Tab-separated table of C-alpha atoms and ligand atoms in Angstrom:
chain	number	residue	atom	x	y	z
A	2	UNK	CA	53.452	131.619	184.040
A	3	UNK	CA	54.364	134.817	183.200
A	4	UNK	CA	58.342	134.506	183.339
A	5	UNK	CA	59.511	132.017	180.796
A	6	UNK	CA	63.246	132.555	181.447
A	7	UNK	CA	64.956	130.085	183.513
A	8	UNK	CA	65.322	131.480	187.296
A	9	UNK	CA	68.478	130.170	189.071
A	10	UNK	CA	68.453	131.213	192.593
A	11	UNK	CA	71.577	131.848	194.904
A	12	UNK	CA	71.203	131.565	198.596
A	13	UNK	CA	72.859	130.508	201.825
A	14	UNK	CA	70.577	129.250	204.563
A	15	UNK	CA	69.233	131.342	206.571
A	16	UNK	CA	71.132	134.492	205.250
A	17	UNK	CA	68.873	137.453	204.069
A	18	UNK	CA	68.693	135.303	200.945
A	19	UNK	CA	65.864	133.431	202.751
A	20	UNK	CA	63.233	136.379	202.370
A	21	UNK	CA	63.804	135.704	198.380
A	22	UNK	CA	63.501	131.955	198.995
A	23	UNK	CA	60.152	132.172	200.475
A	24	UNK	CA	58.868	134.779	197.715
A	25	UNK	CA	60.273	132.522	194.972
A	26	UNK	CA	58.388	129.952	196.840
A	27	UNK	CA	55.336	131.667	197.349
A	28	UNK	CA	55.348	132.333	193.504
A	29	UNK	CA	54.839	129.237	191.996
A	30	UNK	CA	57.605	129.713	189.470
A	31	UNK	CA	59.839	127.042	188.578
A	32	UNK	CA	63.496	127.988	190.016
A	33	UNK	CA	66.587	125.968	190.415
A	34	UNK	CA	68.533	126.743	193.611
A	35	UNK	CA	72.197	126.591	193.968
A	36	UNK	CA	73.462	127.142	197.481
A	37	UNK	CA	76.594	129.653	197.939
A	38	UNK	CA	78.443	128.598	201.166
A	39	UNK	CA	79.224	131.541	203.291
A	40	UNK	CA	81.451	129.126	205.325
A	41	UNK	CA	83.959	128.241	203.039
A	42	UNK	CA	83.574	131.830	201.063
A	43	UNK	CA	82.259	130.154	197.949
A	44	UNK	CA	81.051	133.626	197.667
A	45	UNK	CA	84.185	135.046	197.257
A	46	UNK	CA	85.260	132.480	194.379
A	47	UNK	CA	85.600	133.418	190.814
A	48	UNK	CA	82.701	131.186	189.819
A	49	UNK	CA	80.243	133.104	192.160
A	50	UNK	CA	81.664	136.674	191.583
A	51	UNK	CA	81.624	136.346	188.015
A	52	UNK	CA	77.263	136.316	188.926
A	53	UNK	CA	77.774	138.704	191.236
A	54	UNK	CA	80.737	140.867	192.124
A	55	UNK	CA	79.529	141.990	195.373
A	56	UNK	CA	80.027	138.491	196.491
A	57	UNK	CA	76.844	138.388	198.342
A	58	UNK	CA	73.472	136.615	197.971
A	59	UNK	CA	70.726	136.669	197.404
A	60	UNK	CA	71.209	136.676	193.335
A	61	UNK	CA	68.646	135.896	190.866
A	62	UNK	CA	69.382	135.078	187.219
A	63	UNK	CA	66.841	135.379	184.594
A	64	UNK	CA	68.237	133.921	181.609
A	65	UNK	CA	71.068	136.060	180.740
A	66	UNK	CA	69.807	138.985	183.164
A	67	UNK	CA	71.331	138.735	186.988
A	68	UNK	CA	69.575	140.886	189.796
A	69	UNK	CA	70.785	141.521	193.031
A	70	UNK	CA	70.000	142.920	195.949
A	71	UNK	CA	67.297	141.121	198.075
A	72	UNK	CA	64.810	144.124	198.388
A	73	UNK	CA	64.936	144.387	193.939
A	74	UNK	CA	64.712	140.861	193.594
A	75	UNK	CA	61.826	140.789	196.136
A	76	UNK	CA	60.152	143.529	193.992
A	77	UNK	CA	60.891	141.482	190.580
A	78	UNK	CA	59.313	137.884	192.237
A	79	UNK	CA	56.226	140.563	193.698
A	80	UNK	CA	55.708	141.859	189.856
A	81	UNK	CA	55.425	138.384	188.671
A	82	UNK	CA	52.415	135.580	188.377
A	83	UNK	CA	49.647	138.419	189.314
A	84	UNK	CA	47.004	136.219	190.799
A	85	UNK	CA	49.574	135.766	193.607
A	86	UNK	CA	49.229	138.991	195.107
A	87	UNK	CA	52.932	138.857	196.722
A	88	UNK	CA	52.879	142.783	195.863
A	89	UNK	CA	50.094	145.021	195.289
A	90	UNK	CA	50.614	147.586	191.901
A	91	UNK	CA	51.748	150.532	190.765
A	92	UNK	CA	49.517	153.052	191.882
A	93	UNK	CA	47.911	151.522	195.078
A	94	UNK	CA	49.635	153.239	197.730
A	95	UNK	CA	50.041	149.631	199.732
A	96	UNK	CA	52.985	148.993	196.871
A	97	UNK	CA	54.557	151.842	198.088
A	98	UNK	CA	54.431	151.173	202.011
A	99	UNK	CA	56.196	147.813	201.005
A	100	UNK	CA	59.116	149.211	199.262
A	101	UNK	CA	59.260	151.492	202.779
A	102	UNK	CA	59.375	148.316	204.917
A	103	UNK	CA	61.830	146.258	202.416
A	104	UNK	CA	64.159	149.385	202.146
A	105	UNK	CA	63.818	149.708	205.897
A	106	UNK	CA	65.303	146.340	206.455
A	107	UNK	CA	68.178	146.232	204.052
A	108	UNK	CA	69.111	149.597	204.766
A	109	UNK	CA	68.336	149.629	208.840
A	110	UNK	CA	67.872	146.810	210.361
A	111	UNK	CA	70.129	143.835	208.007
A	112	UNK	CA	73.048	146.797	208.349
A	113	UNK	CA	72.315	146.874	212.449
A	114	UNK	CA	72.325	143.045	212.321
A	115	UNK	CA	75.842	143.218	210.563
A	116	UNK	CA	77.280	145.502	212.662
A	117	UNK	CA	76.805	143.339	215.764
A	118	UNK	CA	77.276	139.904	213.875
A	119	UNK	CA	80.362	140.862	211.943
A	120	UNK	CA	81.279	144.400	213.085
A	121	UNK	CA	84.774	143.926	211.355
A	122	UNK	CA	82.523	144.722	208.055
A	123	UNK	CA	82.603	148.439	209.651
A	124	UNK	CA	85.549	148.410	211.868
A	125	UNK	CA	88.453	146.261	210.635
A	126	UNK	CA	90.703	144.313	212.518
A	127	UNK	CA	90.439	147.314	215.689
A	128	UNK	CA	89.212	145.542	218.539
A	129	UNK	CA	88.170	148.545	220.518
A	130	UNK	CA	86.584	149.764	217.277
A	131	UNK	CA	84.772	146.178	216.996
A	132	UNK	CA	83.102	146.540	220.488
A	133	UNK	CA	82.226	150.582	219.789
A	134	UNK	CA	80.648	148.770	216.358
A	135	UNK	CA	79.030	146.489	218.011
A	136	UNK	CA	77.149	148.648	221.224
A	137	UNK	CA	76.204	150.961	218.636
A	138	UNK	CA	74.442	148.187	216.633
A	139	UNK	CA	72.559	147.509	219.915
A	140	UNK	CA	71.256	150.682	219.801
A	141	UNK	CA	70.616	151.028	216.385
A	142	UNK	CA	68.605	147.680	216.289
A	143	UNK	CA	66.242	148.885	219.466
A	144	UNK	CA	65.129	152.214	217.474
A	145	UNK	CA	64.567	150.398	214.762
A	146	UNK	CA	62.877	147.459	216.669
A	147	UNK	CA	61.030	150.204	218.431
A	148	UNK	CA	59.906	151.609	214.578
A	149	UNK	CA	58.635	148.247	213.163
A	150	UNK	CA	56.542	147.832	216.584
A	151	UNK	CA	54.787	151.143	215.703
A	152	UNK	CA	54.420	150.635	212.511
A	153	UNK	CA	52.947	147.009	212.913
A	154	UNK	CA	50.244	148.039	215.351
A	155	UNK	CA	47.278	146.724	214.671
A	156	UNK	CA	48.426	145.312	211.654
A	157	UNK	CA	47.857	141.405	210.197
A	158	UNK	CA	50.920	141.507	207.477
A	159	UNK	CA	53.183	144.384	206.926
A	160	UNK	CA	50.704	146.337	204.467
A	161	UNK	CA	47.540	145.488	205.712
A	162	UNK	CA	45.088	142.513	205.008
A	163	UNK	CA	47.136	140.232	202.716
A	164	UNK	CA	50.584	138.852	202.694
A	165	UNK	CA	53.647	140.576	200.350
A	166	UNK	CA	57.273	139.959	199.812
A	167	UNK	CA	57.796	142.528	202.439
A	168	UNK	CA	56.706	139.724	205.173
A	169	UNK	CA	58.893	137.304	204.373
A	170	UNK	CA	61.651	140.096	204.571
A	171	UNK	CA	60.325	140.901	208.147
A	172	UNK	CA	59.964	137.303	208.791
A	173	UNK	CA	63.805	136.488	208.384
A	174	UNK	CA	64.958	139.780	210.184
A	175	UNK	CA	63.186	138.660	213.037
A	176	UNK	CA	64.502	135.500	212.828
A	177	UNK	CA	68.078	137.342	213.047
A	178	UNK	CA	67.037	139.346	216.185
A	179	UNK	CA	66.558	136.030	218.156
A	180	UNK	CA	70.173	134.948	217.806
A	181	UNK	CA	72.481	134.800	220.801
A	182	UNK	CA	74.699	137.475	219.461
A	183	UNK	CA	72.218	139.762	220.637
A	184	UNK	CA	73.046	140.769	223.929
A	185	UNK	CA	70.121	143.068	224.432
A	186	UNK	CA	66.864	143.496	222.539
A	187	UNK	CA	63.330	145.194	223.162
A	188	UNK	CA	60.535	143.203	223.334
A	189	UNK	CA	58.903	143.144	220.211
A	190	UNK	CA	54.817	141.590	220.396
A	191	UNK	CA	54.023	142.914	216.811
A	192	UNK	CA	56.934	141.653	214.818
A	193	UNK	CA	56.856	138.133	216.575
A	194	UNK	CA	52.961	137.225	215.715
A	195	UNK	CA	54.074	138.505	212.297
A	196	UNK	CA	56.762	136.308	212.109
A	197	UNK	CA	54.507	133.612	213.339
A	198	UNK	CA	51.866	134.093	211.054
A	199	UNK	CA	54.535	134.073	208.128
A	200	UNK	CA	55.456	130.738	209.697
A	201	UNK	CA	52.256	129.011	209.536
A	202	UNK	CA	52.193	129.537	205.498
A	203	UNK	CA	52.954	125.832	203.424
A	204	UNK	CA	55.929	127.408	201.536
A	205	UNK	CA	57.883	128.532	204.246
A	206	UNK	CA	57.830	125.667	205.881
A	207	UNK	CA	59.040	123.890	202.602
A	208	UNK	CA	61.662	126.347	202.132
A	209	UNK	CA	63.091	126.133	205.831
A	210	UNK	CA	62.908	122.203	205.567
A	211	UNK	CA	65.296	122.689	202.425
A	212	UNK	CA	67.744	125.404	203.806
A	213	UNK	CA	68.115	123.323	206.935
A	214	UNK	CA	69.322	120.168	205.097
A	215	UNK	CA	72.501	122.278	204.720
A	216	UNK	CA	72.553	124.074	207.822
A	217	UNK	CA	70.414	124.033	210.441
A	218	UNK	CA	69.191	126.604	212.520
A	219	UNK	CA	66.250	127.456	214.748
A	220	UNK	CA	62.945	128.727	214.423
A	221	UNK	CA	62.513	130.116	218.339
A	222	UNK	CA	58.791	129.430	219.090
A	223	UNK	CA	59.219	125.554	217.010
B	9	GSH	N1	72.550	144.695	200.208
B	9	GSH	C1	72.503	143.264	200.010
B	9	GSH	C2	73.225	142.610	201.171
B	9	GSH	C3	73.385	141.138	200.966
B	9	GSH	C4	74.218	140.521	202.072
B	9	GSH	O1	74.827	141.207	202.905
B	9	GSH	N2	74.240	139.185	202.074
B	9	GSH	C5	75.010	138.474	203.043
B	9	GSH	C6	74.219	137.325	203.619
B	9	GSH	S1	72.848	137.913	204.573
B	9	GSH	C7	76.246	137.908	202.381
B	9	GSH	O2	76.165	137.337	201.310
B	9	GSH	N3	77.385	138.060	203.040
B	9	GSH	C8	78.604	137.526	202.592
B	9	GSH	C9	79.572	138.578	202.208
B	9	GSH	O3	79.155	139.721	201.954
B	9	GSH	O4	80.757	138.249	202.143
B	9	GSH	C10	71.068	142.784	199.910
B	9	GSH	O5	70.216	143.408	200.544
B	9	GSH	O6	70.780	141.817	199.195
């Protein structure tokens, strides 16, 4: 094992949080969890803050280190136990096409997802403002649901033949595009056999039986 630190591991079920779950999963390192409830705004406790003043998970400590931010933690879990192959090197140009598809879903897609789940985030307590929030999110989400269809044409996993912590990120933002809140979304072949195929792996399924001992939620095609 090539990190001898002592991971701890805050998440919320289902949140983007989940994408780090499965790579810490996927990883074989030894990680305690410690779940961070959204619903009560644990988050927004002293405890939790003091780890991370954003007040958001995902957050990984590493002994005394803490690292935030799903898409670097992803990268972190991706550089660690080699033989895993959760994220190819520097150099091979595959590395670099996952660090386009995990920037393109914090950046895009988690930030659509937020605008029409909690468009207050953008617009305050304006209701008209809300709404504009929100139809614009609809929009924003088909361009970019439009994008990952393109890009995952003829594709098995995100960068090619193998799995990398940029599926699992896909996996859980297309988990997020099947939720009611939705009103309107393209239909999106590519990023739903993806999403499958991240599915059918052992450690996801171990991870979603976990997070849904908390709170449950659906996978759609289950
Ligand atoms: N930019 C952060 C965003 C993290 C984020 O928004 N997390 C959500 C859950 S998906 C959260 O903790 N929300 C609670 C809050 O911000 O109060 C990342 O990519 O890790």
């Amino acid at each position: 094992m090539s990190v001898d630190e002592k991971l701890t591991f805050f998440y919320f079920p289902r949140a983007c949080s989940l994408a780090v779950h499965i790579a810490l999963e996927e990883s074989g390192l030894d990680y305690e969890r410690r779940i961070v409830d959204l619903r009560t705004q644990q988050n927004r406790g002293a405890e939790y803050l003091a780890t991370n003043p954003t007040g958001a998970v995902p957050a990984l400590t590493i002994g005394e280190h803490t690292l935030t931010e799903a898409h670097a933690i992803l990268t972190y879990l991706g550089d660690q136990n080699l033989e895993k192959n959760l994220l190819p090197q520097p150099g091979d140009f595959r590395r670099y096409q996952a660090h386009q598809w995990m920037n393109f879903m914090s950046s895009s897609v988690h930030t659509y997802v937020r605008s029409i789940f909690r468009s207050s985030v953008y617009a305050g307590e304006d209701h008209e403002a809300n709404a504009a929030v929100k139809a614009q999110g609809i929009k924003n989400l088909a361009k970019a649901t439009a994008t990952v269809e393109q890009r995952l044409a003829g594709q098995r996993w995100a960068i090619g033949d193998e799995f990398s912590v940029a599926d699992a990120y896909l996996f859980v933002m297309y988990l997020w595009t099947t939720d009611d809140r939705i009103a309107s979304i393209p239909e999106r072949p590519n990023w739903e056999a993806l999403a499958k195929r991240v599915w059918q792996r052992p450690a996801v399924q171990r991870v979603v039986a976990v997070e849904r001992q908390d709170r449950n939620y659906a996978i759609p095609w289950e």
